XYZ file of C-alpha atoms in Angstrom:
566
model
C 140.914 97.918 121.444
C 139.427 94.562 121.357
C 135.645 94.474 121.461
C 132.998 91.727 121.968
C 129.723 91.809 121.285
C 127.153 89.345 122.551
C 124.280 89.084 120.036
C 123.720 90.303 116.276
C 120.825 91.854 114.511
C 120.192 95.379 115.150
C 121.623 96.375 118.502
C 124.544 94.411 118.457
C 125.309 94.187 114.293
C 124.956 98.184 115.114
C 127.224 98.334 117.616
C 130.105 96.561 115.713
C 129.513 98.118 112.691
C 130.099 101.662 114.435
C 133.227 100.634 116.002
C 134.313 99.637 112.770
C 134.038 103.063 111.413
C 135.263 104.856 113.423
C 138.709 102.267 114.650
C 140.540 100.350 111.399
C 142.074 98.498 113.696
C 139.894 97.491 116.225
C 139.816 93.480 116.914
C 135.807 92.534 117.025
C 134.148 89.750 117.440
C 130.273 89.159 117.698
C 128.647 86.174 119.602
C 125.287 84.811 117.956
C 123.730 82.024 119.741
C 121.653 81.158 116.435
C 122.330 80.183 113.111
C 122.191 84.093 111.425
C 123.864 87.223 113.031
C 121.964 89.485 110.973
C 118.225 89.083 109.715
C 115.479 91.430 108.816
C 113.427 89.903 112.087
C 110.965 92.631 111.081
C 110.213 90.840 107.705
C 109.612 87.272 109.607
C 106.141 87.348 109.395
C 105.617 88.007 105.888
C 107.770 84.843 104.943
C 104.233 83.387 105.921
C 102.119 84.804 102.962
C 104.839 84.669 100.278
C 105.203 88.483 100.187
C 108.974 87.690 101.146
C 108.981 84.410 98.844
C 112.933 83.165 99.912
C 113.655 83.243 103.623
C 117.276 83.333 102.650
C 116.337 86.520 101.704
C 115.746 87.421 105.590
C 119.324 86.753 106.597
C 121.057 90.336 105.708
C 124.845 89.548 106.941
C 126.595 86.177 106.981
C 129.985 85.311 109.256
C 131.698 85.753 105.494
C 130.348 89.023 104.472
C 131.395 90.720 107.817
C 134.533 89.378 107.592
C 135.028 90.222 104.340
C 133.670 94.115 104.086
C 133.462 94.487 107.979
C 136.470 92.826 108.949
C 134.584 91.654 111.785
C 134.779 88.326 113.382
C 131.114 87.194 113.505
C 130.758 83.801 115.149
C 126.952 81.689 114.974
C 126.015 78.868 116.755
C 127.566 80.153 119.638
C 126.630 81.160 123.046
C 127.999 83.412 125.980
C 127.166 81.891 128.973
C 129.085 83.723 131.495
C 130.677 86.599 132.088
C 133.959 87.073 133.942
C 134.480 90.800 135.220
C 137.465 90.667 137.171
C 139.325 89.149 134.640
C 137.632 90.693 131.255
C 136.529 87.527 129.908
C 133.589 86.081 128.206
C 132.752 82.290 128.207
C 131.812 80.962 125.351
C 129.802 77.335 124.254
C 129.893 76.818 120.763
C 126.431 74.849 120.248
C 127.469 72.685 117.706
C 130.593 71.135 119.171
C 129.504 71.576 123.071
C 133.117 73.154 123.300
C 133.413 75.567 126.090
C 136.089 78.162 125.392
C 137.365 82.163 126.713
C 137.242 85.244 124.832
C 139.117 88.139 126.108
C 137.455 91.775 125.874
C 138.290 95.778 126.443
C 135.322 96.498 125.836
C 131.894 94.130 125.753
C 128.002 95.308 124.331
C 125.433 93.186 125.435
C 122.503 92.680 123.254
C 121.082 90.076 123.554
C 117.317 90.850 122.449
C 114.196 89.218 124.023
C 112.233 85.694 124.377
C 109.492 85.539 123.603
C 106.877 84.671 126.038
C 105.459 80.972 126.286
C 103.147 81.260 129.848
C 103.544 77.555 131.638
C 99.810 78.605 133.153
C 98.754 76.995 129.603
C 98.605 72.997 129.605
C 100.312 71.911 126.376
C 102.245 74.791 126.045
C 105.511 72.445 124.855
C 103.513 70.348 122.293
C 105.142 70.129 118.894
C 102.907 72.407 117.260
C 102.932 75.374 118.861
C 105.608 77.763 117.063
C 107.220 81.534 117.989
C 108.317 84.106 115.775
C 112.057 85.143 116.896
C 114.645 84.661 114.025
C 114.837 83.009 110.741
C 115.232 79.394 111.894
C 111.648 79.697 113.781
C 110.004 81.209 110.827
C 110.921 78.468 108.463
C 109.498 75.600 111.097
C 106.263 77.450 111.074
C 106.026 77.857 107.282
C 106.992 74.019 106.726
C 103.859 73.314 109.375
C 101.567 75.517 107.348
C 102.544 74.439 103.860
C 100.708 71.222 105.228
C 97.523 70.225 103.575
C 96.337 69.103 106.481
C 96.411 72.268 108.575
C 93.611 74.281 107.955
C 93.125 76.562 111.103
C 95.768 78.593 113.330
C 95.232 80.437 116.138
C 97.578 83.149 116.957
C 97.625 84.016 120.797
C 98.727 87.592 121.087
C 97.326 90.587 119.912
C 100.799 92.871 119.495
C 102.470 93.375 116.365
C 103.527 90.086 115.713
C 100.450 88.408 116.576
C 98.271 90.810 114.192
C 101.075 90.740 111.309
C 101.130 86.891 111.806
C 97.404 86.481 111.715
C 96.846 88.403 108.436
C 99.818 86.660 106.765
C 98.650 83.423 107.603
C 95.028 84.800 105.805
C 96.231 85.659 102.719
C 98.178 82.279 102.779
C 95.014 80.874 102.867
C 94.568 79.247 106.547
C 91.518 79.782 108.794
C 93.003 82.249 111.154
C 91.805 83.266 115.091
C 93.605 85.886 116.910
C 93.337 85.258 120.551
C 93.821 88.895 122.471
C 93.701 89.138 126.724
C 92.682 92.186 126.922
C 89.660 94.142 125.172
C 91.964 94.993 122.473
C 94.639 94.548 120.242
C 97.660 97.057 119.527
C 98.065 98.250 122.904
C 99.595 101.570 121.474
C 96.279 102.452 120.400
C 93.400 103.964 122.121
C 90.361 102.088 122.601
C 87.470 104.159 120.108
C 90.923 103.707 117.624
C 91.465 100.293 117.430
C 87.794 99.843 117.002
C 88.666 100.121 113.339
C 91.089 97.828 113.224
C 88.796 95.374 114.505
C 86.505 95.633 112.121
C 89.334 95.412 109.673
C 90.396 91.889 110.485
C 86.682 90.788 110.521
C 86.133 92.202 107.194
C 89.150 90.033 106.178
C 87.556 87.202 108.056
C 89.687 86.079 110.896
C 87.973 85.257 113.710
C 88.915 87.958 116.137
C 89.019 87.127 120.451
C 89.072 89.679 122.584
C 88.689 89.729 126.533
C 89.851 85.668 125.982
C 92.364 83.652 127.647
C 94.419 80.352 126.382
C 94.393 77.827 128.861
C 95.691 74.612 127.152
C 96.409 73.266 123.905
C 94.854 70.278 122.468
C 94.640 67.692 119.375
C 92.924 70.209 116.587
C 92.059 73.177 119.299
C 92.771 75.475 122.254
C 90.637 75.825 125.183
C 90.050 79.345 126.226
C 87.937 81.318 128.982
C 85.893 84.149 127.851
C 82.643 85.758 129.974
C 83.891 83.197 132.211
C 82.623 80.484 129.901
C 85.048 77.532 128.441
C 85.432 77.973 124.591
C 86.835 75.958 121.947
C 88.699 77.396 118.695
C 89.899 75.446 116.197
C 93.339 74.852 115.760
C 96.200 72.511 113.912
C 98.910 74.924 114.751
C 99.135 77.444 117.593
C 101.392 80.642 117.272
C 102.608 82.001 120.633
C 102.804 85.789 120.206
C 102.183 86.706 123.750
C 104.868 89.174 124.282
C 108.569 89.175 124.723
C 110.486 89.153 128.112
C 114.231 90.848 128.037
C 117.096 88.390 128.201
C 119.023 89.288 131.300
C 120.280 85.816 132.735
C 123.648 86.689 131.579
C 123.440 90.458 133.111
C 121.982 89.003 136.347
C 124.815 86.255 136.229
C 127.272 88.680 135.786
C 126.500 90.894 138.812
C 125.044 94.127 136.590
C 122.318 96.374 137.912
C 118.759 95.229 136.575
C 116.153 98.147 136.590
C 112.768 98.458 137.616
C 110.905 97.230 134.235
C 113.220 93.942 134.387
C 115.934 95.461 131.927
C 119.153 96.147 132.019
C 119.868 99.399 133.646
C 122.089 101.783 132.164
C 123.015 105.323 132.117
C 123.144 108.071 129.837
C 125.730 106.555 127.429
C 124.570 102.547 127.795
C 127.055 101.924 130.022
C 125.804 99.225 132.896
C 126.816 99.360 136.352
C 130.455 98.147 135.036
C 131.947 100.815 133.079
C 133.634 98.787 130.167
C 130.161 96.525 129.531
C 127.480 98.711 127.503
C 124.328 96.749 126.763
C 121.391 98.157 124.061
C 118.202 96.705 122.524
C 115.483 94.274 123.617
C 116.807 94.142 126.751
C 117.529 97.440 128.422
C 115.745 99.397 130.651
C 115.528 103.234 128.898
C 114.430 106.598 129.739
C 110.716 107.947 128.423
C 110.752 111.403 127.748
C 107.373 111.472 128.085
C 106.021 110.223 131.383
C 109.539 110.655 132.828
C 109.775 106.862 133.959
C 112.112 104.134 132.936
C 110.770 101.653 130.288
C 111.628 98.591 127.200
C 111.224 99.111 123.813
C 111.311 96.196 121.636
C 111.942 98.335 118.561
C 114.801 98.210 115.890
C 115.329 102.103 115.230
C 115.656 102.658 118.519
C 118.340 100.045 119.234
C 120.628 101.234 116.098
C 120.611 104.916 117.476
C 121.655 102.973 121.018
C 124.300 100.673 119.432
C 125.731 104.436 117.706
C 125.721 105.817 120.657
C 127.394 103.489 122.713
C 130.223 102.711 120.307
C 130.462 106.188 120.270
C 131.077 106.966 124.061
C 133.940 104.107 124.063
C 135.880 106.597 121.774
C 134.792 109.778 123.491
C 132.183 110.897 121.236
C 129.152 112.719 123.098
C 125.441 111.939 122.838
C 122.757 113.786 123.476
C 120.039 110.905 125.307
C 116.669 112.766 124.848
C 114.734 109.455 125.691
C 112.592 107.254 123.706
C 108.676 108.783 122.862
C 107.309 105.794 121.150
C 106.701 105.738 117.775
C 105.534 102.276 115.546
C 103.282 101.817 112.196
C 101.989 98.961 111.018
C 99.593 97.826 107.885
C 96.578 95.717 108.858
C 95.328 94.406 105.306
C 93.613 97.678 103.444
C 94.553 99.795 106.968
C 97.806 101.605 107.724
C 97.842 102.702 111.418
C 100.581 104.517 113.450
C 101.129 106.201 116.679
C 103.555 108.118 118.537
C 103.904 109.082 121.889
C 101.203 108.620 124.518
C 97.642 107.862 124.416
C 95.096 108.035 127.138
C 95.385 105.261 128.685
C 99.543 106.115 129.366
C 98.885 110.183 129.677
C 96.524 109.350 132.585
C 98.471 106.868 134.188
C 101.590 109.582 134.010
C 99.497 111.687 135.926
C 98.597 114.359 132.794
C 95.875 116.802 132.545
C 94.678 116.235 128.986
C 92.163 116.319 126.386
C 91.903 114.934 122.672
C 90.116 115.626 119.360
C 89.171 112.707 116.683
C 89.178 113.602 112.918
C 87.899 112.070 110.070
C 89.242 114.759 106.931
C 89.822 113.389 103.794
C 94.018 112.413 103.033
C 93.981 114.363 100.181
C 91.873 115.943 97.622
C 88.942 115.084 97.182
C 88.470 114.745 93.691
C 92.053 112.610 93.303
C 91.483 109.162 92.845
C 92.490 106.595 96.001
C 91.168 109.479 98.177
C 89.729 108.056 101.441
C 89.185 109.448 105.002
C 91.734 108.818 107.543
C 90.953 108.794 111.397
C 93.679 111.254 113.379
C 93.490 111.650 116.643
C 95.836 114.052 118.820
C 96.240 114.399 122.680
C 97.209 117.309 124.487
C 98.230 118.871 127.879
C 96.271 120.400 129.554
C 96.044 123.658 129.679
C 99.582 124.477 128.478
C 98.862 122.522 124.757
C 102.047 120.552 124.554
C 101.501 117.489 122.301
C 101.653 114.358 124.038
C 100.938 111.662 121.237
C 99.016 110.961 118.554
C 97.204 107.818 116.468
C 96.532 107.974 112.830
C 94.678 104.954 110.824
C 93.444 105.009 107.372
C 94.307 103.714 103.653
C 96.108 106.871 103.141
C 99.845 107.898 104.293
C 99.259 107.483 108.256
C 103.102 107.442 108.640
C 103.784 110.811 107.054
C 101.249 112.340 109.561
C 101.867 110.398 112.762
C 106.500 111.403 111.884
C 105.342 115.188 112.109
C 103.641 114.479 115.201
C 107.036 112.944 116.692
C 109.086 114.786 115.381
C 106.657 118.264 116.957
C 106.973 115.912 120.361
C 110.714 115.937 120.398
C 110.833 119.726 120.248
C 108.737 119.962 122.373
C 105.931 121.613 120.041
C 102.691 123.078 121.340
C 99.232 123.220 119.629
C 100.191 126.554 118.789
C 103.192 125.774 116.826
C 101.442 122.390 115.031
C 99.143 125.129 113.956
C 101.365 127.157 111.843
C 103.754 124.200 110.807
C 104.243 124.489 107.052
C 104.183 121.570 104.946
C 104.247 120.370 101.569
C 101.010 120.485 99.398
C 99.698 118.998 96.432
C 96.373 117.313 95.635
C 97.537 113.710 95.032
C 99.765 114.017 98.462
C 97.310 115.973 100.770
C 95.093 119.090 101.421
C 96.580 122.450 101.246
C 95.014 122.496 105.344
C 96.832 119.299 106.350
C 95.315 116.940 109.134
C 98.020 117.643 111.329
C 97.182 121.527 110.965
C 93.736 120.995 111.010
C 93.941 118.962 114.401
C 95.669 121.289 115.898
C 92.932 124.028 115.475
C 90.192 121.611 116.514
C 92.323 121.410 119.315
C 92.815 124.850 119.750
C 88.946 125.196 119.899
C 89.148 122.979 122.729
C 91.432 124.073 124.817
C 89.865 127.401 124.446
C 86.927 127.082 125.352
C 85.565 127.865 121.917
C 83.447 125.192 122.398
C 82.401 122.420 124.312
C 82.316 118.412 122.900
C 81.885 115.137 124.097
C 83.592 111.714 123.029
C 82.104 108.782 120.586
C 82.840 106.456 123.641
C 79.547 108.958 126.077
C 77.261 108.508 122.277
C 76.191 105.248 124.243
C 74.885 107.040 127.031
C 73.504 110.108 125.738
C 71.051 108.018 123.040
C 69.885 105.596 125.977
C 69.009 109.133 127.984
C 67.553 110.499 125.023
C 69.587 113.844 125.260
C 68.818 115.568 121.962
C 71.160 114.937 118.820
C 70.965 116.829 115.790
C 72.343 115.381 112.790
C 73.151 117.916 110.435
C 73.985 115.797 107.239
C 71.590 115.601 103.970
C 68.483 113.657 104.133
C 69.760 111.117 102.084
C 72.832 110.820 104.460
C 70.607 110.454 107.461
C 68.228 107.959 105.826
C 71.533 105.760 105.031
C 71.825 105.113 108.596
C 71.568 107.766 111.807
C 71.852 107.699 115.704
C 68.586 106.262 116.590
C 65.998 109.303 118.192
C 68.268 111.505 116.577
C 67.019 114.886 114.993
C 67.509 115.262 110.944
C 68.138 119.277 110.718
C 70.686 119.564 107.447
C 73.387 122.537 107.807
C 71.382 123.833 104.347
C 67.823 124.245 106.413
C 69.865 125.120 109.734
C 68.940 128.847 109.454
C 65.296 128.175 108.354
C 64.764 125.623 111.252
C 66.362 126.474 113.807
C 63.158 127.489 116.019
C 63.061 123.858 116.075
C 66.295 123.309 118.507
C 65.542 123.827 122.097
C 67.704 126.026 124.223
C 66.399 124.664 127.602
C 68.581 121.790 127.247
C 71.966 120.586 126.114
C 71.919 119.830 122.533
C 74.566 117.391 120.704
C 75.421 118.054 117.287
C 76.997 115.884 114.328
C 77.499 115.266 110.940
C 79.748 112.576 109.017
C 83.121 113.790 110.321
C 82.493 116.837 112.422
C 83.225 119.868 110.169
C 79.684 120.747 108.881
C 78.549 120.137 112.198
C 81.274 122.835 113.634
C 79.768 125.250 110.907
C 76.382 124.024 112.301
C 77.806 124.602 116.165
C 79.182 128.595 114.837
C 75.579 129.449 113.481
C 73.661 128.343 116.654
C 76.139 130.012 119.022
C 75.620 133.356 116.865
C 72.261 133.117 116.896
C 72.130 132.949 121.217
C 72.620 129.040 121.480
C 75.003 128.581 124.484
C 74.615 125.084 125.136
C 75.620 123.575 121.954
C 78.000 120.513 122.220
C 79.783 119.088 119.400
C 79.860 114.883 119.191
C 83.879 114.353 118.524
C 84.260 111.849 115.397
C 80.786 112.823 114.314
C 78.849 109.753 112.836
C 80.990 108.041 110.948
C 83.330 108.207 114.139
C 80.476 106.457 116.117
C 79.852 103.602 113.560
C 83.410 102.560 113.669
C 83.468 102.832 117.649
C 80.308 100.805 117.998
C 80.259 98.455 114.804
C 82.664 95.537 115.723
C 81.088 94.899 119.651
C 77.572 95.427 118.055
C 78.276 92.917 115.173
C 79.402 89.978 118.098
C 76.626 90.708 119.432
C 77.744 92.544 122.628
C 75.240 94.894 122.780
C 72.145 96.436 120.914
C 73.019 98.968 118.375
C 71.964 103.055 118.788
C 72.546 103.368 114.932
C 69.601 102.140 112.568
C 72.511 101.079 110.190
C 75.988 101.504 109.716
C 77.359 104.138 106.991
C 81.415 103.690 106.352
C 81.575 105.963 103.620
């Protein structure tokens, strides 16, 4: 069998690499329009910083080394820019020569990633210093920029995973960063009350963060933007364009194949396109999400390499089981981790669910170990059946380990029930013996039911400017650190001796640092003839990090007399 591939990195490097294994005598050969076939394109931005000091350390595979150990013929600098069907033919430009030559094929995998995104709404959009992040070639022009003395400030457009890996790599190189963000948030994955502590992470680390801001044109030294619907100006000697990506299908289209409703290439179960001997995985395919039942893109590596197996596997009659894509990213924002799987709220309620969530604060591990800190878990439900839908973890701690149980309880299908009893491993340095995971999955439990009742950090707002009555269960010296304003100081130790002092006429909200004294607090006053007790998810210290970052820009006026991270 002769096969051709048309792109490297990992869908296509994948792809060949499996066919190798599996057929010695197999004649491949791989199309790479740029100069490097395979490159760690997740690495890129950390060229930037220094943390990856050589960016020839980026490039993984060259031409030589796949011929040599592959026995693959892996050709750079050279471009498929047609495809013939009918005939079984790929044509080929070679972009240093401008030679135009055909390439035969049994079988051809298309993966030819995504572009990223450069919106022609912005005026100066093509000037010479505005940069993207897409292989190794681009990273090295936008290091050689920034090495310059004289550029002090970048703005990075874009508040995805590029963009925010970008910005904080170009702060610990030492620029003046601003992250530029559409939409009231970065990191789409996450929720909204989430990301609120991300926020505050990249101010803490001092780059000027933009939210609800638009880039409408590039100038000498800075971009204009809109915000409030007011014209702003941020400083700027170099402008990084980390919008997005859009999947590149000109070829597909070209060629005749079936595009599918997200603007990827469609495929079926096996990655075949709507020819039978052309397979196409990656950036640039339209998938299946097992989750909301819709098709989808996923700009991910993992997921491409189990797409590249599995297509080189169907060409020599090797099943696959295609259970979808869920979701499932990390990433480390300076002293945060953060990672999510699945869905959040914003995606459950557009797919139509009937859910509910719970927000956690526990410690990561012990206590008493050293480099403990509190990590903020959050896990959504179905309603009422308790089937996990997603979850988002952040926190200094091992977010990762917590968020791959989650997806891995997601792909079986797991319930509340089952999270509940999953065993895992235990010691003091690694965890608590009651891991999050388990211990959101009984807060959950709680919820859904009807042990008891709670409301969100994002309705604190509201309740403090109706002055509904809070109790704040924490120790006086807690409270006096900083409280919900008009809030009522009864600590869980004086609970039993003052509780005369909580109405029953009216709903009362109760809190603490991180909910669990305040669920003891919500137990006693339900045994003692309390039925409308309501617990505040996220407790305080949830609040602070929902409300800190908008109060500190001056958004709004603050309902806590001062904020407590600890």
């Amino acid at each position: 069998m002769k096969l051709v591939v048309v792109g490297g990195v990992a869908g296509g490097a994948s792809a060949a690499a499996r066919v190798r294994r599996l057929d010695a005598k197999a004649n491949i050969v791989m199309f790479e329009k740029g100069e490097h076939v395979s490159f760690s394109n997740c690495c890129l931005p950390y060229h930037l910083s220094g943390t990856v000091a050589d960016s020839e350390s980026l490039v993984l595979m060259n031409p030589t080394k796949f011929q040599k150990q592959h026995d693959i013929d892996a050709r750079v600098n050279s471009e498929v820019i047609a495809i013939n069907r009918e005939e079984k033919k790929v044509v080929v430009r070679n972009l240093v020569t401008d030679e135009e030559y055909e390439e035969s094929y049994d079988k051809l995998v298309l993966a030819p990633g995504a572009n990223p995104i450069l919106p022609k709404s912005i005026a100066g959009i093509d000037r010479d210093n505005v940069y993207v992040i897409r292989n190794v070639t681009d990273i090295r022009k936008l290091k050689a920029a920034i090495d310059s003395d004289a550029v002090k400030h970048v703005a990075v457009v874009g508040g995805g995973f590029i963009g925010v890996e970008t910005a904080e790599n170009l702060q610990m190189a030492g620029k003046q960063v601003s992250l530029i963000e559409g939409t009231d948030q970065i990191m789409a994955p996450f929720d909204y009350d989430m990301v609120q502590i991300l926020h505050k992470e990249l101010d803490d680390h001092g780059i000027e963060l933009y939210v609800s801001c638009s880039v409408t044109a590039v100038e000498d030294g800075f971009v204009k933007a809109t915000k409030e619907n007011k014209e702003i100006q941020i400083p700027a000697d170099v402008v990084v364009m980390a919008v997005g990506v859009a999947p590149e299908i000109k070829l597909a289209v070209d060629a005749g194949l079936d595009i599918g409703e997200s603007r990827g290439i469609k495929v079926n179960h096996n990655y075949q396109t709507s020819d039978p001997n052309i397979y196409a995985v990656g950036d640039a395919v339209e998938i299946y999400n097992a989750l909301t039942h819709c098709a989808g893109r996923l700009a991910l590596a993992g997921p491409a390499q189990r797409q590249a197996r599995a297509a080189a596997d169907h060409m020599y009659g090797i099943p696959h089981n295609n259970t979808g894509y869920i979701g499932s990213s990390c990433i480390r924002v300076f002293e945060q981790n953060a990672a999510s799987t699945g869905l959040n709220e914003k995606m459950a309620k557009k797919a139509g669910y009937c859910y509910d969530s719970v927000l956690l604060f526990p410690n990561d591990k012990v206590g008493l170990m050293p480099e403990s800190h509190y990590m903020a878990f959050k896990l959504i439900f179905e309603v009422p059946t308790g089937k996990i839908l997603g979850a988002q973890a952040i926190g200094k701690g091992a977010v990762d380990k917590r968020v791959d149980v989650i997806a891995a309880m997601i792909t079986m299908h797991a319930t509340l029930e089952d999270l509940k009893e999953l065993e895992l491993c235990y010691s003091p340095v690694f965890g608590t013996a009651k891991d999050i995971v388990n211990f959101a999955a009984l807060v959950g439990l709680n919820i859904l039911y009807g042990v008891y009742q709670q409301v969100h950090v994002d309705q604190v707002r509201n309740l403090v400017e109706q002055d509904a009555y809070i109790v704040d269960v924490r120790e006086e010296a807690e409270f006096a650190a900083g409280h919900i304003i008009n809030a009522h100081n009864i600590p869980l130790s004086q609970l039993r001796e003052r509780m005369n002092e909580i109405p029953k006429d009216v709903p009362v909200y109760v809190h603490c640092r991180s909910s669990q004294r305040s669920y003891y607090a919500l137990c006693c006053l339900k045994g003692n003839g309390y039925d409308n007790i309501i617990n505040i998810s996220g407790s305080y210290l949830g609040i602070s990090l929902y409300e800190y970052f908008n109060d500190q820009k001056g958004n709004r006026t603050p309902i806590v007399t001062k904020y407590n991270f600890n």
